mmCIF file of C-alpha atoms in Angstrom:
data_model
loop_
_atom_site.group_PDB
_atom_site.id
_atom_site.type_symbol
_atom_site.label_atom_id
_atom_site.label_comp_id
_atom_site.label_asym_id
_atom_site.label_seq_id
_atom_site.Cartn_x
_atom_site.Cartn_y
_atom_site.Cartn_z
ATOM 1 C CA UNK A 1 12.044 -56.237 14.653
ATOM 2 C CA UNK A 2 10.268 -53.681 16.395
ATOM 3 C CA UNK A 3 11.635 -53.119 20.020
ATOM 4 C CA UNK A 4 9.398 -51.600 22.908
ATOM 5 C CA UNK A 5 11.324 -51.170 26.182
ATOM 6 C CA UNK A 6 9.644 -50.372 28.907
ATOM 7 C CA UNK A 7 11.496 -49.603 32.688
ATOM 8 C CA UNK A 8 9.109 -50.016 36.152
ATOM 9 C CA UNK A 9 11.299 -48.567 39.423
ATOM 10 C CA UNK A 10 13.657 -47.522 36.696
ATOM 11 C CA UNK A 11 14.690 -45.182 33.938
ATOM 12 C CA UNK A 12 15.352 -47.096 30.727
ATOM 13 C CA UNK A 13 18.971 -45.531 29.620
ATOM 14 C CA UNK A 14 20.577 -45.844 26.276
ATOM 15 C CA UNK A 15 22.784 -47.830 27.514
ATOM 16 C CA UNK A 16 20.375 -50.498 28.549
ATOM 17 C CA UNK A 17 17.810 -49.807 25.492
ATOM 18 C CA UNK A 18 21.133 -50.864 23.510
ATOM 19 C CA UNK A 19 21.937 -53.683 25.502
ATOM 20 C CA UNK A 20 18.802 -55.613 25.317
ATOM 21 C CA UNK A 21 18.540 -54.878 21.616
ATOM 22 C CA UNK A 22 22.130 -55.937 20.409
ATOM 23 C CA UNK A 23 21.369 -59.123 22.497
ATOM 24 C CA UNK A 24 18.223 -59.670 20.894
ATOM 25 C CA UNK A 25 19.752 -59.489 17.620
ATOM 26 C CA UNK A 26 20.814 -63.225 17.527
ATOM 27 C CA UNK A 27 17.339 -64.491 17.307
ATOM 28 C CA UNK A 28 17.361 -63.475 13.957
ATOM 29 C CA UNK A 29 19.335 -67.031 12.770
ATOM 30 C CA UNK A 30 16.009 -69.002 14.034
ATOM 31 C CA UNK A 31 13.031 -67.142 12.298
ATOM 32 C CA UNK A 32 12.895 -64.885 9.159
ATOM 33 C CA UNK A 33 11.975 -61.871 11.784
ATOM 34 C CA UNK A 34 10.157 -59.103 10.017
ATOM 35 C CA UNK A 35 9.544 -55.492 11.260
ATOM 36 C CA UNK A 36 6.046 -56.806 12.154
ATOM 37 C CA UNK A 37 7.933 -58.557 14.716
ATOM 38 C CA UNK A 38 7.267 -57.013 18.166
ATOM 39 C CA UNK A 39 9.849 -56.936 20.963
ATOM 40 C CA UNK A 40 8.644 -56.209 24.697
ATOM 41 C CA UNK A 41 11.466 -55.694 27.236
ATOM 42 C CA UNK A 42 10.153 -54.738 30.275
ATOM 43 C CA UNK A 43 13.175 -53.852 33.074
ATOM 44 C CA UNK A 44 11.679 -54.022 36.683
ATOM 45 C CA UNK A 45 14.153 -52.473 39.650
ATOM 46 C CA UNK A 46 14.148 -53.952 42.977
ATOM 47 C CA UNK A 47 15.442 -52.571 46.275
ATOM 48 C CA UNK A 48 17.719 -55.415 45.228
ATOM 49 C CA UNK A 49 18.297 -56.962 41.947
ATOM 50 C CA UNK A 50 16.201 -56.402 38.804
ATOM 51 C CA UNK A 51 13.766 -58.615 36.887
ATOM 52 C CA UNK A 52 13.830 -58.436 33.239
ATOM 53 C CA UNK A 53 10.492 -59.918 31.074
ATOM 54 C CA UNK A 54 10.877 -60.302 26.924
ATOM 55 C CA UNK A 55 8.346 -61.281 24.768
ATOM 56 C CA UNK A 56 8.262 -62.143 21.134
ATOM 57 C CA UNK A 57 5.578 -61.845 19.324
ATOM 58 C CA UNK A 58 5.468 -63.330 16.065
ATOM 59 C CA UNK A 59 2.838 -64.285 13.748
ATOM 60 C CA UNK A 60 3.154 -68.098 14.221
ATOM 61 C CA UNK A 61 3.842 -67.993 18.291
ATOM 62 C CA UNK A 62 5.058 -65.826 20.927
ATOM 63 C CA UNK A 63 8.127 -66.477 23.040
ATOM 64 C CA UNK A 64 8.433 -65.545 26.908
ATOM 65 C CA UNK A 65 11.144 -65.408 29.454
ATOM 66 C CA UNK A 66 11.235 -64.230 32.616
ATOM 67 C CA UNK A 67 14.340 -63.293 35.051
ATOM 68 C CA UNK A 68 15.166 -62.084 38.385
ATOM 69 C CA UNK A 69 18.794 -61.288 39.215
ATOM 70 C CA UNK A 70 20.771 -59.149 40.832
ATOM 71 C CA UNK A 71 22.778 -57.653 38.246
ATOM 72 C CA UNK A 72 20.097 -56.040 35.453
ATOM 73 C CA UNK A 73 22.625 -56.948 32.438
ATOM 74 C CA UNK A 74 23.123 -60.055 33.693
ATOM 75 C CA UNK A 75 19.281 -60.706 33.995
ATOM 76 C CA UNK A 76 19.208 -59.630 30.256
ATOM 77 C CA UNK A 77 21.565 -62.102 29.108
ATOM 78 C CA UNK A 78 19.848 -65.129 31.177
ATOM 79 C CA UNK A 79 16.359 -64.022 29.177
ATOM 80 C CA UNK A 80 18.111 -63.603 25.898
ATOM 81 C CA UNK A 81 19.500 -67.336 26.887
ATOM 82 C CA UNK A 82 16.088 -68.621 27.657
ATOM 83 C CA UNK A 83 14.418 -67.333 24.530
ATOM 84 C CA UNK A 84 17.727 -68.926 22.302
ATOM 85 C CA UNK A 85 16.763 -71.841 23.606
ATOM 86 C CA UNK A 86 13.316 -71.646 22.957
ATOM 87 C CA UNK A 87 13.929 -70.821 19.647
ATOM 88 C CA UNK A 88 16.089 -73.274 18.896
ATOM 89 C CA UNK A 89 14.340 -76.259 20.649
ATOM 90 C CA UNK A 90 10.946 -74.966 18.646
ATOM 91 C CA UNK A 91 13.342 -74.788 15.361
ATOM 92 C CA UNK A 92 14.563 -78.671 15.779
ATOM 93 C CA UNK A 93 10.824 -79.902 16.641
ATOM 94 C CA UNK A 94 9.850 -78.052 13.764
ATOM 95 C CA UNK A 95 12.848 -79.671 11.320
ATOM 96 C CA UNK A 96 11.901 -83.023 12.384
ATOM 97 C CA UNK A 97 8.156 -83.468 11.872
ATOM 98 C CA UNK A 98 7.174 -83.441 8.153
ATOM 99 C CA UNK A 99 3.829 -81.101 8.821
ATOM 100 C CA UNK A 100 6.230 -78.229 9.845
ATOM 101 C CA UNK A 101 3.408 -75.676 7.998
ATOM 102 C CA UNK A 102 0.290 -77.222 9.499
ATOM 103 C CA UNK A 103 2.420 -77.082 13.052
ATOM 104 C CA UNK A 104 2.900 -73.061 12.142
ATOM 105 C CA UNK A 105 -0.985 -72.809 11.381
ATOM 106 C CA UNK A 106 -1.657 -74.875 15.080
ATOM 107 C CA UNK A 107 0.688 -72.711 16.577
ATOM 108 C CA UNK A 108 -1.048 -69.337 15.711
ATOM 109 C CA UNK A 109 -3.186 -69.116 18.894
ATOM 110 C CA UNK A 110 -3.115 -66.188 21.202
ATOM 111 C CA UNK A 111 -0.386 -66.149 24.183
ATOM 112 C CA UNK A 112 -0.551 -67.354 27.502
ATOM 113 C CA UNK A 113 0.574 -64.798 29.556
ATOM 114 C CA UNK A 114 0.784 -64.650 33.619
ATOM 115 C CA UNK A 115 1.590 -61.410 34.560
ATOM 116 C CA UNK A 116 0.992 -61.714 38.307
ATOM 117 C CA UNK A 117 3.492 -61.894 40.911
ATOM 118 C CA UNK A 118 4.905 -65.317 42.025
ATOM 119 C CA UNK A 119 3.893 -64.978 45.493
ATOM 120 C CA UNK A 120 0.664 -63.588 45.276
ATOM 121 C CA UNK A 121 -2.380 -65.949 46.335
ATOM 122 C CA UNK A 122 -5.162 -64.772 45.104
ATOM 123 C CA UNK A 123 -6.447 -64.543 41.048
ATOM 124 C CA UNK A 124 -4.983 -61.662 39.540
ATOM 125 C CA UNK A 125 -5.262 -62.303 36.277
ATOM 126 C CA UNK A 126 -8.352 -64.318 34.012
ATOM 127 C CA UNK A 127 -7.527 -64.821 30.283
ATOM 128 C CA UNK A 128 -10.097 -66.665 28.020
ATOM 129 C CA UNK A 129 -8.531 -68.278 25.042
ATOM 130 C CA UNK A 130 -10.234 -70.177 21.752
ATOM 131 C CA UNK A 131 -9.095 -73.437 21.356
ATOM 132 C CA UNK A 132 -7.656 -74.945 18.251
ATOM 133 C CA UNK A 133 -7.605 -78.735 17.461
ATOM 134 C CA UNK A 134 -3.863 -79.770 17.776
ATOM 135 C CA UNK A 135 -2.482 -83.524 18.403
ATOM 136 C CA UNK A 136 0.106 -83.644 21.655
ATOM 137 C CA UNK A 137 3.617 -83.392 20.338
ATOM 138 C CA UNK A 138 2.393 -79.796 18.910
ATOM 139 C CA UNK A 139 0.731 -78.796 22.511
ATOM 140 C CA UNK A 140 3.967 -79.717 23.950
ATOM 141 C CA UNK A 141 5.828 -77.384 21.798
ATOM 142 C CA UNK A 142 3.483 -74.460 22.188
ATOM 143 C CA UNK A 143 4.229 -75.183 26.124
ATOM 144 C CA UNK A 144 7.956 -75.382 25.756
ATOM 145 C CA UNK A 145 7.734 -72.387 23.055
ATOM 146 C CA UNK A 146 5.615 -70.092 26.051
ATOM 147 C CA UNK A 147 8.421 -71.422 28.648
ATOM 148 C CA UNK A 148 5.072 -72.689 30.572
ATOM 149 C CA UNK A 149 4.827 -76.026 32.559
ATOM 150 C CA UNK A 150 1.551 -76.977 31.281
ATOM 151 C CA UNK A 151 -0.539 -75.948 28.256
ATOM 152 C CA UNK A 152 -4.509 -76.300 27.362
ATOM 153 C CA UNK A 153 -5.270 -77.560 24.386
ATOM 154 C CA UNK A 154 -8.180 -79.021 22.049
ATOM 155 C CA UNK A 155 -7.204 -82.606 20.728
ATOM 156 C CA UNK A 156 -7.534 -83.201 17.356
ATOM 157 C CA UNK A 157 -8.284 -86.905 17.715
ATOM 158 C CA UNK A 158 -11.458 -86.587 19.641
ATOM 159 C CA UNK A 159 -11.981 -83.227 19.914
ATOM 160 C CA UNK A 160 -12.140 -83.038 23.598
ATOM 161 C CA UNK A 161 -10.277 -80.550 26.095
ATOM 162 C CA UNK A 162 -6.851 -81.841 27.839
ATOM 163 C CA UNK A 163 -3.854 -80.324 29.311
ATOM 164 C CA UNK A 164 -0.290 -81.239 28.951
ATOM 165 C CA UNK A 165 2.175 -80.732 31.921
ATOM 166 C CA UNK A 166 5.864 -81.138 32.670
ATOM 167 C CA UNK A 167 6.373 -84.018 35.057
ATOM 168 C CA UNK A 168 8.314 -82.883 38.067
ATOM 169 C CA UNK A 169 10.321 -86.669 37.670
ATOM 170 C CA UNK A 170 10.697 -86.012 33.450
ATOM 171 C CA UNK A 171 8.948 -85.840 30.627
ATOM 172 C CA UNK A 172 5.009 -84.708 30.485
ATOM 173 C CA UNK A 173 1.682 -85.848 31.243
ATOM 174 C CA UNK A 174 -1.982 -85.442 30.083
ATOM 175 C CA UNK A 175 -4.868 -84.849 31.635
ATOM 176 C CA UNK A 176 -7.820 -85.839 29.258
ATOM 177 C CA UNK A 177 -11.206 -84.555 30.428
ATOM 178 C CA UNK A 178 -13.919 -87.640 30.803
ATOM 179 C CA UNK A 179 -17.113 -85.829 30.189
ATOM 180 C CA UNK A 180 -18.337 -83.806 27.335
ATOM 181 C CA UNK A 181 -19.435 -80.198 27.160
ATOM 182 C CA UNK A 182 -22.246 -80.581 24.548
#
């Protein structure tokens, strides 16, 4: 895996850059992880605490997790946690179904990234994405996989646009659109 580390407020010491990466090291039991694997770490300093961001980009999907805490190595280990469970939530779903390879081929879409600030108002950020046919159980696991609380998706049974969402009382939702675009 190839590891870019990045500090904002802060100087990224050895110490940390070793930190991160030693931690990052037990992802390896959930995915054959290649050196075409990319690591981003990026360290953020605070006047207090620290917020650390990892992705993982692989070719299938990328994993994200975000922290804010006020000790930086203990905002490390919380993302590490985060993506471990990612991983290994993804790995189950992925056991259980029998079209674990056409899941992989679903799952190779471009990431979902917000990079703004949680308590800015106003659009900072406008991403375009293609969408690929995929039936709901595999939009839900691109949305747990991205650690996002909803995820857009084509359905493959009619084709139309919908979006799947974590309820705020369990379990998800899905909001089909009624009219068609062509």
């Amino acid at each position: 895996m190839k590891y870019q580390i990045i500090g904002k407020n802060i100087s990224v010491t050895d110490a940390i850059r070793d930190d991160i990466e030693r931690k990052l090291h037990r992802m390896d039991k959930y995915f054959v992880i290649h050196d075409d694997v990319l690591c981003r770490a990026v360290v953020r300093s605070y006047t207090v605490g620290a917020k650390v961001e990892i992705t993982i980009f692989t070719k299938e999907m990328d994993f994200r997790a975000e922290v804010k805490n006020d000790d930086l190595y203990a905002a490390v280990d919380l993302a590490v946690d985060k993506l471990e469970g990612q991983m290994r939530k993804l790995k189950t779903r992925m056991d259980r179904t029998k079209e674990s390879d056409s899941l992989g081929r679903a799952l190779a879409m471009e990431n979902i990234i917000e990079d703004a600030e949680e308590d800015q108002e106003e659009v900072v950020r406008t991403k375009s994405i293609r969408l690929e046919p995929m039936s709901i159980d595999e939009a839900v696991t691109r949305m747990e996989a991205l650690g996002h609380s909803f995820f857009l998706y084509l359905d493959e049974e009619d084709d139309e646009i919908a979006v799947v969402y974590r309820r705020v009382d369990g379990g998800y939702g899905v909001i089909e659109a009624e009219n068609r675009l062509a």
